[in-house]
Every structure is written in structure tokens, then in C-alpha cells.
Short mmCIF file of C-alpha atoms in Angstrom, two decimals:
data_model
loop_
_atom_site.label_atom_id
_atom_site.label_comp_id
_atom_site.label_asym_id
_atom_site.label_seq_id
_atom_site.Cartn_x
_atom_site.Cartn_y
_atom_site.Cartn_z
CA UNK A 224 0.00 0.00 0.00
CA UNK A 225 1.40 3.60 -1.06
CA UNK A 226 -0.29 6.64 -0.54
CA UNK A 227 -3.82 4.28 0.00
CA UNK A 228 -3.18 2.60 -3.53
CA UNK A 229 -2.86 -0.88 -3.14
CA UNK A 230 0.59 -2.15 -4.69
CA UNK A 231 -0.03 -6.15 -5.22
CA UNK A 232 3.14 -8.66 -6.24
CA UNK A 233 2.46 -12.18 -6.73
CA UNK A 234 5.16 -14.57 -4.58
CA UNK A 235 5.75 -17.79 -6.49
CA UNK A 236 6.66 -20.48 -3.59
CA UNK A 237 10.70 -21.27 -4.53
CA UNK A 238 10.76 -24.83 -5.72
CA UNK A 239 13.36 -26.05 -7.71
CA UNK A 240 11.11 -25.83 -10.45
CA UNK A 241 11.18 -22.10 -9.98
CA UNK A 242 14.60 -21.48 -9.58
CA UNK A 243 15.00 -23.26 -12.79
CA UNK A 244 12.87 -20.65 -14.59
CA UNK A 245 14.16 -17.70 -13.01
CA UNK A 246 17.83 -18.60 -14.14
CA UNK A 247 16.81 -19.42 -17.62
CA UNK A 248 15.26 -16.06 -17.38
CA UNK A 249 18.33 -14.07 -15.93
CA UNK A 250 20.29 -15.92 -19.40
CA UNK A 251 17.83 -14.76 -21.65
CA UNK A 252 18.05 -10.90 -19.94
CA UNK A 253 21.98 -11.34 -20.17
CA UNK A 254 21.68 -12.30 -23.64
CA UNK A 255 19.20 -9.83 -24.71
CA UNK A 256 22.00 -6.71 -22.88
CA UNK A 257 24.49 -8.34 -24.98
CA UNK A 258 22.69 -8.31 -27.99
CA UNK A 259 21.89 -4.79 -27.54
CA UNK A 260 25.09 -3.86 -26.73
CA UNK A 261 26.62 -5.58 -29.88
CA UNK A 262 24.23 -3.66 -31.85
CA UNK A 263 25.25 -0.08 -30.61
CA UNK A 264 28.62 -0.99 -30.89
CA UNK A 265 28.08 -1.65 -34.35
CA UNK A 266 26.64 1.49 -34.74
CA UNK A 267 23.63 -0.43 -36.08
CA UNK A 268 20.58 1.90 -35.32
CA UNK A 269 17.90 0.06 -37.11
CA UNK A 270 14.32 -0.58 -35.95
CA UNK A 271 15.21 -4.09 -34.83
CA UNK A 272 17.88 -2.46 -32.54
CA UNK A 273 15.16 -0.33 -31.23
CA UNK A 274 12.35 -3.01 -30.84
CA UNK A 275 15.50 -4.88 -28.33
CA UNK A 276 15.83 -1.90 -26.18
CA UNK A 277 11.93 -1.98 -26.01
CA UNK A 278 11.98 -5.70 -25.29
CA UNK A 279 14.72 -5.30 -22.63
CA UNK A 280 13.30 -2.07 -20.73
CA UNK A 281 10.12 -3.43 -20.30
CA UNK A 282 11.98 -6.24 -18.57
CA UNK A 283 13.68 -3.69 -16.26
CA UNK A 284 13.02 -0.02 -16.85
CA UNK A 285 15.68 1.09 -14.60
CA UNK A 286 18.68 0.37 -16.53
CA UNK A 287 19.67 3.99 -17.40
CA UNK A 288 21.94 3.21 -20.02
CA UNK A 289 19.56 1.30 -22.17
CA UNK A 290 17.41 4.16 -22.04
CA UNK A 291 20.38 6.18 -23.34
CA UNK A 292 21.12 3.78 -26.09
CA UNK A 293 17.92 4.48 -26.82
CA UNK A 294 17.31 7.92 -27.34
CA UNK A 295 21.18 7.62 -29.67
CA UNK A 296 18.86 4.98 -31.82
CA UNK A 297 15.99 7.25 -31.93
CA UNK A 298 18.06 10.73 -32.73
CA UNK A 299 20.12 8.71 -36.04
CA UNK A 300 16.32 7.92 -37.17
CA UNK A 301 15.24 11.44 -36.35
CA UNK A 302 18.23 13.50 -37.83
CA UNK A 303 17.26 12.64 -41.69
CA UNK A 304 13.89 13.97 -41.22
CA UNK A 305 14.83 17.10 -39.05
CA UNK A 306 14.35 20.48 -40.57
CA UNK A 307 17.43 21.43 -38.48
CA UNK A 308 19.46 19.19 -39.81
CA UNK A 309 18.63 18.66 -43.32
CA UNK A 310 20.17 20.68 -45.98
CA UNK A 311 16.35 22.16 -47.02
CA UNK A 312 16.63 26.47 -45.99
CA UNK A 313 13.31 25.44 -42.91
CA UNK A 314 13.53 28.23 -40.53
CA UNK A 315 12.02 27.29 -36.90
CA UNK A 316 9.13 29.56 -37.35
CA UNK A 317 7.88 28.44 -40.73
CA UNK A 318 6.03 24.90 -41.04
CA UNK A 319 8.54 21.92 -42.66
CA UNK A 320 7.70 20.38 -45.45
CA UNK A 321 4.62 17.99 -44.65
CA UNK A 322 6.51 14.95 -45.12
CA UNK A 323 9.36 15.61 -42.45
CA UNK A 324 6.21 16.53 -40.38
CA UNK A 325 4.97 13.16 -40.80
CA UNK A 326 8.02 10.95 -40.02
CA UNK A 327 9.27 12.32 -36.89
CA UNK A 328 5.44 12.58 -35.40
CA UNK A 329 5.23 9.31 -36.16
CA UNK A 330 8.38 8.51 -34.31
CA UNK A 331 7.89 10.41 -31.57
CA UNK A 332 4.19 9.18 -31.10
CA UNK A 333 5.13 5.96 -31.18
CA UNK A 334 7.41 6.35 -28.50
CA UNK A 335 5.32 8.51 -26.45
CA UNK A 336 2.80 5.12 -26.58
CA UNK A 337 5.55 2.96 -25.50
CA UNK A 338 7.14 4.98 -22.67
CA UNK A 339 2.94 4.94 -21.54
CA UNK A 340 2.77 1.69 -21.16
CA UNK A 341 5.84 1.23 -19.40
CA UNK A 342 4.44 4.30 -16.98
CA UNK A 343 1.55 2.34 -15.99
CA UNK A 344 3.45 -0.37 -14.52
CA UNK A 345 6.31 1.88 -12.88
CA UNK A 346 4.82 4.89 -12.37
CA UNK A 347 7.87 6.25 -9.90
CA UNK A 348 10.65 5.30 -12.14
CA UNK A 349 12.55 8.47 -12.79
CA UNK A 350 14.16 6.84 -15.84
CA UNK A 351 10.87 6.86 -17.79
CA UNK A 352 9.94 10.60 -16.61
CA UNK A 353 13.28 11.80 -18.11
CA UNK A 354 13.03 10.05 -21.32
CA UNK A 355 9.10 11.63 -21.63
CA UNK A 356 10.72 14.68 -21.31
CA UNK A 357 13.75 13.95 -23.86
CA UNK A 358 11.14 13.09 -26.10
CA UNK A 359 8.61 16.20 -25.92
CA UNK A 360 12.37 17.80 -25.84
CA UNK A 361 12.79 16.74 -29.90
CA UNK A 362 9.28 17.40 -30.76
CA UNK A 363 9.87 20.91 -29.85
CA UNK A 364 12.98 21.01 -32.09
CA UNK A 365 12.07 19.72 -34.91
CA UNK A 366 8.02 20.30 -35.16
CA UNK A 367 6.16 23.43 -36.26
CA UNK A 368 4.35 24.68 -32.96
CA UNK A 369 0.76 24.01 -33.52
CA UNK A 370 1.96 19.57 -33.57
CA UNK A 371 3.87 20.66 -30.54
CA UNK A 372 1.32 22.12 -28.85
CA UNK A 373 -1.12 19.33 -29.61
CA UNK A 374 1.71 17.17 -28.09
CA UNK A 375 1.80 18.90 -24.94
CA UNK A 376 -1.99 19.52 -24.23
CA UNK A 377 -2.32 15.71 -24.41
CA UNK A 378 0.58 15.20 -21.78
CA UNK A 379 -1.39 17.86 -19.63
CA UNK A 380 -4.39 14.83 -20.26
CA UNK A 381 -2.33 11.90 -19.54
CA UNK A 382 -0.86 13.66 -16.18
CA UNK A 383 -3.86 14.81 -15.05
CA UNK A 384 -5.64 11.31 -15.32
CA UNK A 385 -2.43 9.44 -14.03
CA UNK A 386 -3.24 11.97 -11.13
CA UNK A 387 -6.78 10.97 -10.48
CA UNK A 388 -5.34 7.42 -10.01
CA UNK A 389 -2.40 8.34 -7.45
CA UNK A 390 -3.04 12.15 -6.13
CA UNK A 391 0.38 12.12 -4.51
CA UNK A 392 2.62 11.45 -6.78
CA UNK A 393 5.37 13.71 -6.48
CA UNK A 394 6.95 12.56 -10.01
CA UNK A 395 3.71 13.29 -11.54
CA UNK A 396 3.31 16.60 -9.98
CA UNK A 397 6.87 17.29 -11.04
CA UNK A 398 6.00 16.35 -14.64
CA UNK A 399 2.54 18.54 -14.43
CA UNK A 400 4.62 21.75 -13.81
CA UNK A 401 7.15 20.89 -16.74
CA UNK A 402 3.59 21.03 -19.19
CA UNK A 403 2.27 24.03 -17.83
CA UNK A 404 5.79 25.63 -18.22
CA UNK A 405 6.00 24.55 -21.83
CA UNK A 406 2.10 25.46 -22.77
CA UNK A 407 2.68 28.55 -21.14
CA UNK A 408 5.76 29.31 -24.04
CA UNK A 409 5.36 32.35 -26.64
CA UNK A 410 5.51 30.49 -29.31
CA UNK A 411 2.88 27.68 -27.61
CA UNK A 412 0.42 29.84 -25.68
CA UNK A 413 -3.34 29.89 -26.90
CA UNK A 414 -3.14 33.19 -27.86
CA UNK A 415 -7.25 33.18 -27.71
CA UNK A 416 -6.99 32.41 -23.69
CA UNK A 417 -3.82 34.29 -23.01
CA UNK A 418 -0.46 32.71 -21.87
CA UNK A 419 -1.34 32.25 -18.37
CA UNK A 420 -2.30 29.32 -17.05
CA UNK A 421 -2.44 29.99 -13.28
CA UNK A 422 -6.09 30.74 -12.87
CA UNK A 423 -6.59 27.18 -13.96
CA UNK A 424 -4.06 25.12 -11.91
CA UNK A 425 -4.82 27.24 -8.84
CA UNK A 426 -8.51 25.46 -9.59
CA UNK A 427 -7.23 22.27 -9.78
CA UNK A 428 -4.77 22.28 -6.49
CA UNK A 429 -8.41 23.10 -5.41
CA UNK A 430 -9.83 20.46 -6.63
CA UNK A 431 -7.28 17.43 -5.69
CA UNK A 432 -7.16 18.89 -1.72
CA UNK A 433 -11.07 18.90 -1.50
CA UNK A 434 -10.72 15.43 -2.97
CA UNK A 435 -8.12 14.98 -0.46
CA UNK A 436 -6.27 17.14 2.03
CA UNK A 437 -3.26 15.00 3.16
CA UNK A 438 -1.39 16.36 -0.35
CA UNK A 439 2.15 17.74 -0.25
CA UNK A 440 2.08 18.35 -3.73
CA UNK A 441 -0.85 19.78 -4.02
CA UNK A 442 -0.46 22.34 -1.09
CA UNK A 443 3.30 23.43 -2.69
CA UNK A 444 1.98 24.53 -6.00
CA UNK A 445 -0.85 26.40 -4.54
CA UNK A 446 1.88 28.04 -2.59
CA UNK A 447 3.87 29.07 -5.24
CA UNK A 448 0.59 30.13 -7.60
CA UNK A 449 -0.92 32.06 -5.17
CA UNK A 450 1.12 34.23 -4.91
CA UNK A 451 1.29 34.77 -9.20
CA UNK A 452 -2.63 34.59 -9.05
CA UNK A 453 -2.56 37.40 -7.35
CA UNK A 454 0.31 39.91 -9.05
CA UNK A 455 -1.42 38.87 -12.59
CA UNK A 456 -4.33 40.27 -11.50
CA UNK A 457 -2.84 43.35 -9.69
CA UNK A 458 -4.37 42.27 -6.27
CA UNK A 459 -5.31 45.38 -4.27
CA UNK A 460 -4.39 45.47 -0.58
CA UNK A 461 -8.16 44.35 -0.10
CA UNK A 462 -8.45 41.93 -2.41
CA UNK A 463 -5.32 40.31 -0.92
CA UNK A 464 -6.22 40.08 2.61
CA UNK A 465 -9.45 38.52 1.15
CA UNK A 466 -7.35 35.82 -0.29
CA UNK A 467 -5.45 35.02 3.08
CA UNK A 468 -8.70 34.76 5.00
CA UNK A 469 -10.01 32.10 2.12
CA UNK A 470 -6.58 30.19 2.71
CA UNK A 471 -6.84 30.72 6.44
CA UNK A 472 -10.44 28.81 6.29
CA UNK A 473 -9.36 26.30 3.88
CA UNK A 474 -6.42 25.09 6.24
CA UNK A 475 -8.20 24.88 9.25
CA UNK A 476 -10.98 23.16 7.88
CA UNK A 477 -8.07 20.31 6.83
CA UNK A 478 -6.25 20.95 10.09
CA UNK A 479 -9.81 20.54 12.55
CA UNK A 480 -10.52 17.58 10.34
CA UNK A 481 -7.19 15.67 10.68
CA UNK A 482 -4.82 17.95 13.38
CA UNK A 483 -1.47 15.25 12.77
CA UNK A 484 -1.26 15.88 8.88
CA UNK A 485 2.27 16.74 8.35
CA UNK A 486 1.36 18.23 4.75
CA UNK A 487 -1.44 20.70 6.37
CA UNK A 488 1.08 22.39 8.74
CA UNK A 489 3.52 22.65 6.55
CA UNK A 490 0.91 25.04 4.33
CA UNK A 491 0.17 26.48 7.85
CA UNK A 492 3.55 27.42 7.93
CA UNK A 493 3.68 28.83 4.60
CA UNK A 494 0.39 30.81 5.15
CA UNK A 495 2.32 32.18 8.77
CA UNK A 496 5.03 33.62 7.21
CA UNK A 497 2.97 36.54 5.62
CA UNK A 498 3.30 37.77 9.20
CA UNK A 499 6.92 37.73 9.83
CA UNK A 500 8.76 41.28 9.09
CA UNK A 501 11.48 39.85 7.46
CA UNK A 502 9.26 37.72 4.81
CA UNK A 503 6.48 39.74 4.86
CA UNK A 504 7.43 41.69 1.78
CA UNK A 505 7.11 38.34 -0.17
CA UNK A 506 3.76 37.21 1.13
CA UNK A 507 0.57 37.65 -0.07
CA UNK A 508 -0.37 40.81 1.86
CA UNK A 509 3.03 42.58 1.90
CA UNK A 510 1.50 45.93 2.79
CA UNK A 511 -0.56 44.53 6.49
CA UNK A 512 -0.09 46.91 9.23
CA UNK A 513 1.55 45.94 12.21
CA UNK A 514 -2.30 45.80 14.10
CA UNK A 515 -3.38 43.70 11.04
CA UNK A 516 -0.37 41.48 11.33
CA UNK A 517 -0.89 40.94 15.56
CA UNK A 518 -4.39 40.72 15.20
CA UNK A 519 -4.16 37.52 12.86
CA UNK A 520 -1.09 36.38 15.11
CA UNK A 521 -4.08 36.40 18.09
CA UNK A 522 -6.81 34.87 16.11
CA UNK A 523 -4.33 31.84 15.08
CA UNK A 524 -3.34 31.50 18.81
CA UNK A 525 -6.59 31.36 19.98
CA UNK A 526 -7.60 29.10 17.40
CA UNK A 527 -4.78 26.34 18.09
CA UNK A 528 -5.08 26.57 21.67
CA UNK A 529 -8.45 25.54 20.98
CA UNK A 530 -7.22 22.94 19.06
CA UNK A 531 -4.87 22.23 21.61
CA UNK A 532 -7.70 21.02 24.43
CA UNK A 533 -8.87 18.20 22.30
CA UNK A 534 -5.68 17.07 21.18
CA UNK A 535 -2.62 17.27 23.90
CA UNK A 536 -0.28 14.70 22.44
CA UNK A 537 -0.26 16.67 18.90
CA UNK A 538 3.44 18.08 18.41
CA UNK A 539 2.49 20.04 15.56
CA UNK A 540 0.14 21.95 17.17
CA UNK A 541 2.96 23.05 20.12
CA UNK A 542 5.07 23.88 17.64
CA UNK A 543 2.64 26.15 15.56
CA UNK A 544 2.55 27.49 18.46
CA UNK A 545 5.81 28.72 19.41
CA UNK A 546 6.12 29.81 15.58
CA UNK A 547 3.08 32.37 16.28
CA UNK A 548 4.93 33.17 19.73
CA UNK A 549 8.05 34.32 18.15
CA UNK A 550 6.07 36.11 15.50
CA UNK A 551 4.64 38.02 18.25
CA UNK A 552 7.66 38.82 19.80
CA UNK A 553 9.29 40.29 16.42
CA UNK A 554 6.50 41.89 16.14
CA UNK A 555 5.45 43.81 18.68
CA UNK A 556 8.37 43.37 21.36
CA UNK A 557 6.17 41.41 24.01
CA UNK A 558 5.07 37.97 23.76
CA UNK A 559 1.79 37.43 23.73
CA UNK A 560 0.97 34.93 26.52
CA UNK A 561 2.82 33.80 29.74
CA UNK A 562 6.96 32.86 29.26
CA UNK A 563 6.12 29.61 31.69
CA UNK A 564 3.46 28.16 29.15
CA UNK A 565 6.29 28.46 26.19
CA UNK A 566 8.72 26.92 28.11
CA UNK A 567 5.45 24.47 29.07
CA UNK A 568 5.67 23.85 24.91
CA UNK A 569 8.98 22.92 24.42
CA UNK A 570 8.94 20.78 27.41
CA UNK A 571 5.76 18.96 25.69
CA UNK A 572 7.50 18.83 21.91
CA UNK A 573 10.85 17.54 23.60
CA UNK A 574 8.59 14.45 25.54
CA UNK A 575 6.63 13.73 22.79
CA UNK A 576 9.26 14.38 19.59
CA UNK A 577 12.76 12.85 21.78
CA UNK A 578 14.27 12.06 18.75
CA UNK A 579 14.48 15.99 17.92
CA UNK A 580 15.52 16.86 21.60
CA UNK A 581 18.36 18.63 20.90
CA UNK A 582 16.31 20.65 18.08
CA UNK A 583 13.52 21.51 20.68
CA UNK A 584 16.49 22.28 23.18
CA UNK A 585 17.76 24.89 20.66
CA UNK A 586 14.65 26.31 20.21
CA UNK A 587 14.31 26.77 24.17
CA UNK A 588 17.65 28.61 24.27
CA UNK A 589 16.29 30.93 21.47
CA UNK A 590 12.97 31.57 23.06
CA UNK A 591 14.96 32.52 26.34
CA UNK A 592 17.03 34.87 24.03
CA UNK A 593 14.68 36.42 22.50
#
């Protein structure tokens, strides 16, 4: 089981019967490396060669330098048909004749459907992530950009539904900021919706934390696009404090729902530092006064010591906390409760977090210093 998907792998009981098979199977796979390696030697870069570095990566996707072998097969079928390196006068902004068009789509799609396949079964394998990208890498080279952008809007489909199937995976989320990147390009933008694509991925980090809150990925690129979201549409000082209040109300509902989600207090974290001096600036409500700032300081506090009653053995919620405390204090100069119940804090995160004692220990001496 990862991230609640189940992950199932069949044990075959080791007979002798079974150990015969697997051996026969680790000469075939020794055989079929050789082969391949005979063949790139050779400098023989024909579709059979290709079709035995298919064969042998679906055995085991991880070998790296099959996958490079690869993409040196794939680029000596490529290169004939490539405007940029043919002798025909095809500048990048002009479409190649149809025929070059053709070939390398063809190539490239075809590829694009095996390296799917493979992603089904191994969905973390960063070897078959990199070789996407290699791939949509060559399209952009050596296609006109309307085929390229067709290319890239159906990676933003594949992503999105690979997605619905595992919400937390990190290599997918990776992959889903790569797209955006490249459909937000000049020369790929829809010029009828404008380049921008924020609006719409802010939606859908909305989207996959109401489906589920317990989301790192989801809560990091909502903390980068905020921000963005709200400079493209030249946020008034208003309009931005608006904003933090939705976020505010959006993270407590995850934190009162589930108070030991490490992913929810991270974004917690995030959301506090629009109330520190020195990062304030950078936030989403750079221009709060200092009453503004200490008056959301107090409403947190209050609302974690709420928190707090129901839920003594939660470390996060001690160290939120102290975070707000020390806000406080660069704030305003004072801290805003009693010195014996911080101390009362870091005595509670150092019992129930002792493998970060000395961390807890340092952040004792600083709250003394401060």
C-alpha cells in the first residue's frame, strides 16, 4: 500500500522448479544486454535495434543506459527527417515540409505510446519521466508549434488522469509543472486564452485537496501560484487580505478535520510567514499593518489553543505554536501569553518528539534569548 493505492506482487513459492525458470530467465536478460550492446557498438541503429531496447526495458526499466542507447537509436532515425538538420533552408518559425512533419510525429508518437505503457506499470521510475521529457524535448525542435502544442496539451491529459489514479505522486506533480511551463511558451500559448495558465491550476490544487487534504504536492503549487494569481491580476491590498482569510479557512478546515497531517502544517507554515517582518514583503499581503499582522497572530493563537484542548499529544500543534509566539515577539516586542506556558511547549515537543531533543532544546535557548 502507497499513498492508499494498493501495490499487489504475486510470490511464487521457490521450488526447484522455480529457480529453474528464473535462471533461464536471468540468461535470456543477459543475452538480450548483450545483444543490444553488440548492436550499438556496431553502430547499427535500425528498428530491430530499437524493438530490443523496447523488449529489454520493459523487462527492467531502470537500466539507465539502455534508455540512453535508446534515445542515440531514436536521434540517427530522427536526424534525416529534421528540418534542423537537413540541408532544405526550414527556418524554426515556418512549417517543414509535410513529409518531415509526418516521419518524426510518427516517431515520436510511437514512442510517447511505448514509454505509456511502461508508466503504468512503474509509475515512480525516474528513468521513464526523463526520457518523456527527452522526447517532448525533440518534438519541440524539430516540429512546427501548432503539432507541438497538440503534443503537450495531451501530456497535460495523460498527467492529469495518471493523477486521479495516485493524487500524490510527487513525479507526476513534477512532470505537471514541466507542461504548464511549456504550454505557457510564446511560441505555444493559446493566444485566444492568453499565456497564463495559473487561474486554472490554482482550480485544480483546489480540486485534488477537497478530494483529499493530506497532499504535499498539491499544497506546494498552490503556494507558489498564489502568490502569481494574485500579481497577474494586480491584487489590491483588499483583495489580498481577502485571499489570506479564504486560505486561512481552507487550512483549518483540513487541520480541525485531521490535526497530525504533516502536509497541512507545513501550508500552515507557509500561510504564517505573511506575518513575519522579514518575509512579509514576499507574502501575499506585503502591505498589512503591524495591528493587522498581531491581530491575525491572536486569532491563530486562539484558534490552536483551541485545538490544543482536544488534542494534547499533537506536536504540531505546540510547535505552531511557538512559531506564532516568536512572531509576536518580532513583532510587537512582548510575547503574547505567559513565558512559563512556552517553556510548558517545548517541554511537551521535547517528551513527545525525543528524537528531535536537541532541536527543541535549541529552540528553548532561542525563546529565552529572544
Amino acid at each position: 500500500m502507497s499513498h492508499g493505492i494498493p501495490r499487489t506482487t504475486e510470490i511464487e513459492p521457490r521450488t526447484e522448479q522455480v529457480r529453474e525458470r528464473e535462471l533461464k530467465k536471468i540468461g535470456e536478460y543477459k543475452e538480450l544486454v548483450d545483444l543490444v550492446e553488440a548492436k550499438i557498438q556496431a553502430e547499427s541503429y535500425t528498428v530491430e535495434a530499437l524493438q530490443l531496447t523496447s523488449k529489454l526495458l520493459t523487462l527492467n526499466p531502470e537500466y539507465y543506459t539502455i534508455w540512453n542507447h535508446r534515445r542515440r537509436i531514436l536521434r540517427h532515425r530522427i536526424a534525416p527527417q529534421s528540418p534542423r538538420d537537413s540541408s532544405l533552408d526550414t527556418r524554426r518559425d515556418e512549417e517543414p515540409p509535410r513529409e518531415l512533419n509526418k516521419g518524426i510525429l510518427e516517431l515520436i508518437t510511437s514512442d510517447l505510446n511505448f514509454v505509456f505503457s511502461l508508466l503504468r506499470k512503474f509509475p515512480k521510475c525516474y528513468w521513464i519521466w526523463n526520457h518523456r521529457l527527452w522526447l517532448l524535448q525533440q518534438a519541440s525542435s524539430d516540429l512546427h508549434a501548432p503539432a507541438v502544442r497538440k503534443i503537450w496539451e495531451g501530456e497535460l491529459r495523460l498527467v492529469g488522469k495518471m493523477l486521479s489514479l495516485d493524487s500524490r505522486n510527487f513525479h507526476g506533480w513534477g512532470y505537471r509543472r514541466i507542461v504548464i511551463a511549456a504550454l505557457e511558451r510564446p511560441e505555444l500559448c493559446d493566444k485566444s486564452a492568453g499565456p497564463s495558465m495559473v487561474k486554472s491550476e490554482f482550480d485544480y490544487t483546489t480540486r485534488m485537496i477537497r478530494t483529499s487534504m493530506s497532499n504535499f504536492s498539491a499544497w506546494h503549487n498552490r503556494s507558489v501560484l498564489i502568490i502569481r494569481r494574485l500579481d497577474e491580476l494586480a491584487a489590491c491590498d483588499d483583495e489580498r487580505r481577502q485571499m489570506l482569510d479564504e486560505e486561512l479557512i481552507l487550512i483549518q478546515e483540513g487541520l480541525y478535520t485531521d490535526s497530525r497531517d504533516q502536509s497541512l502544517w507545513f501550508y500552515h507554515q507557509n500561510l504564517m510567514c505573511t506575518f513575519d517582518p522579514a518575509f512579509a514583503s514576499r507574502g501575499m499581503a506585503p502591505n498589512l499593518s503591524q495591528y493587522e499582522r498581531l491581530t491575525y497572530i491572536k486569532s491563530e493563537t486562539d484558534k490552536l489553543l483551541e485545538m490544543l484542548e482536544d488534542d494534547r499529544d499533537c506536536k504540531w500543534i505546540y510547535q505552531a505554536l511557538l512559531q506564532l509566539a516568536m512572531l509576536h515577539k518580532s513583532t510587537s516586542g512582548s510575547w503574547p501569553v505567559l513565558f512559563e506556558s512556552l517553556c510548558a511547549w517545548v517541554v511537551s515537543l521535547q517528551a513527545l518528539d525525543p528524537l528531535r531533543h536537541g532541536r527543541w532544546a535549541d529552540l528553548a535557548q532561542r525563546v529565552r534569548a529572544a
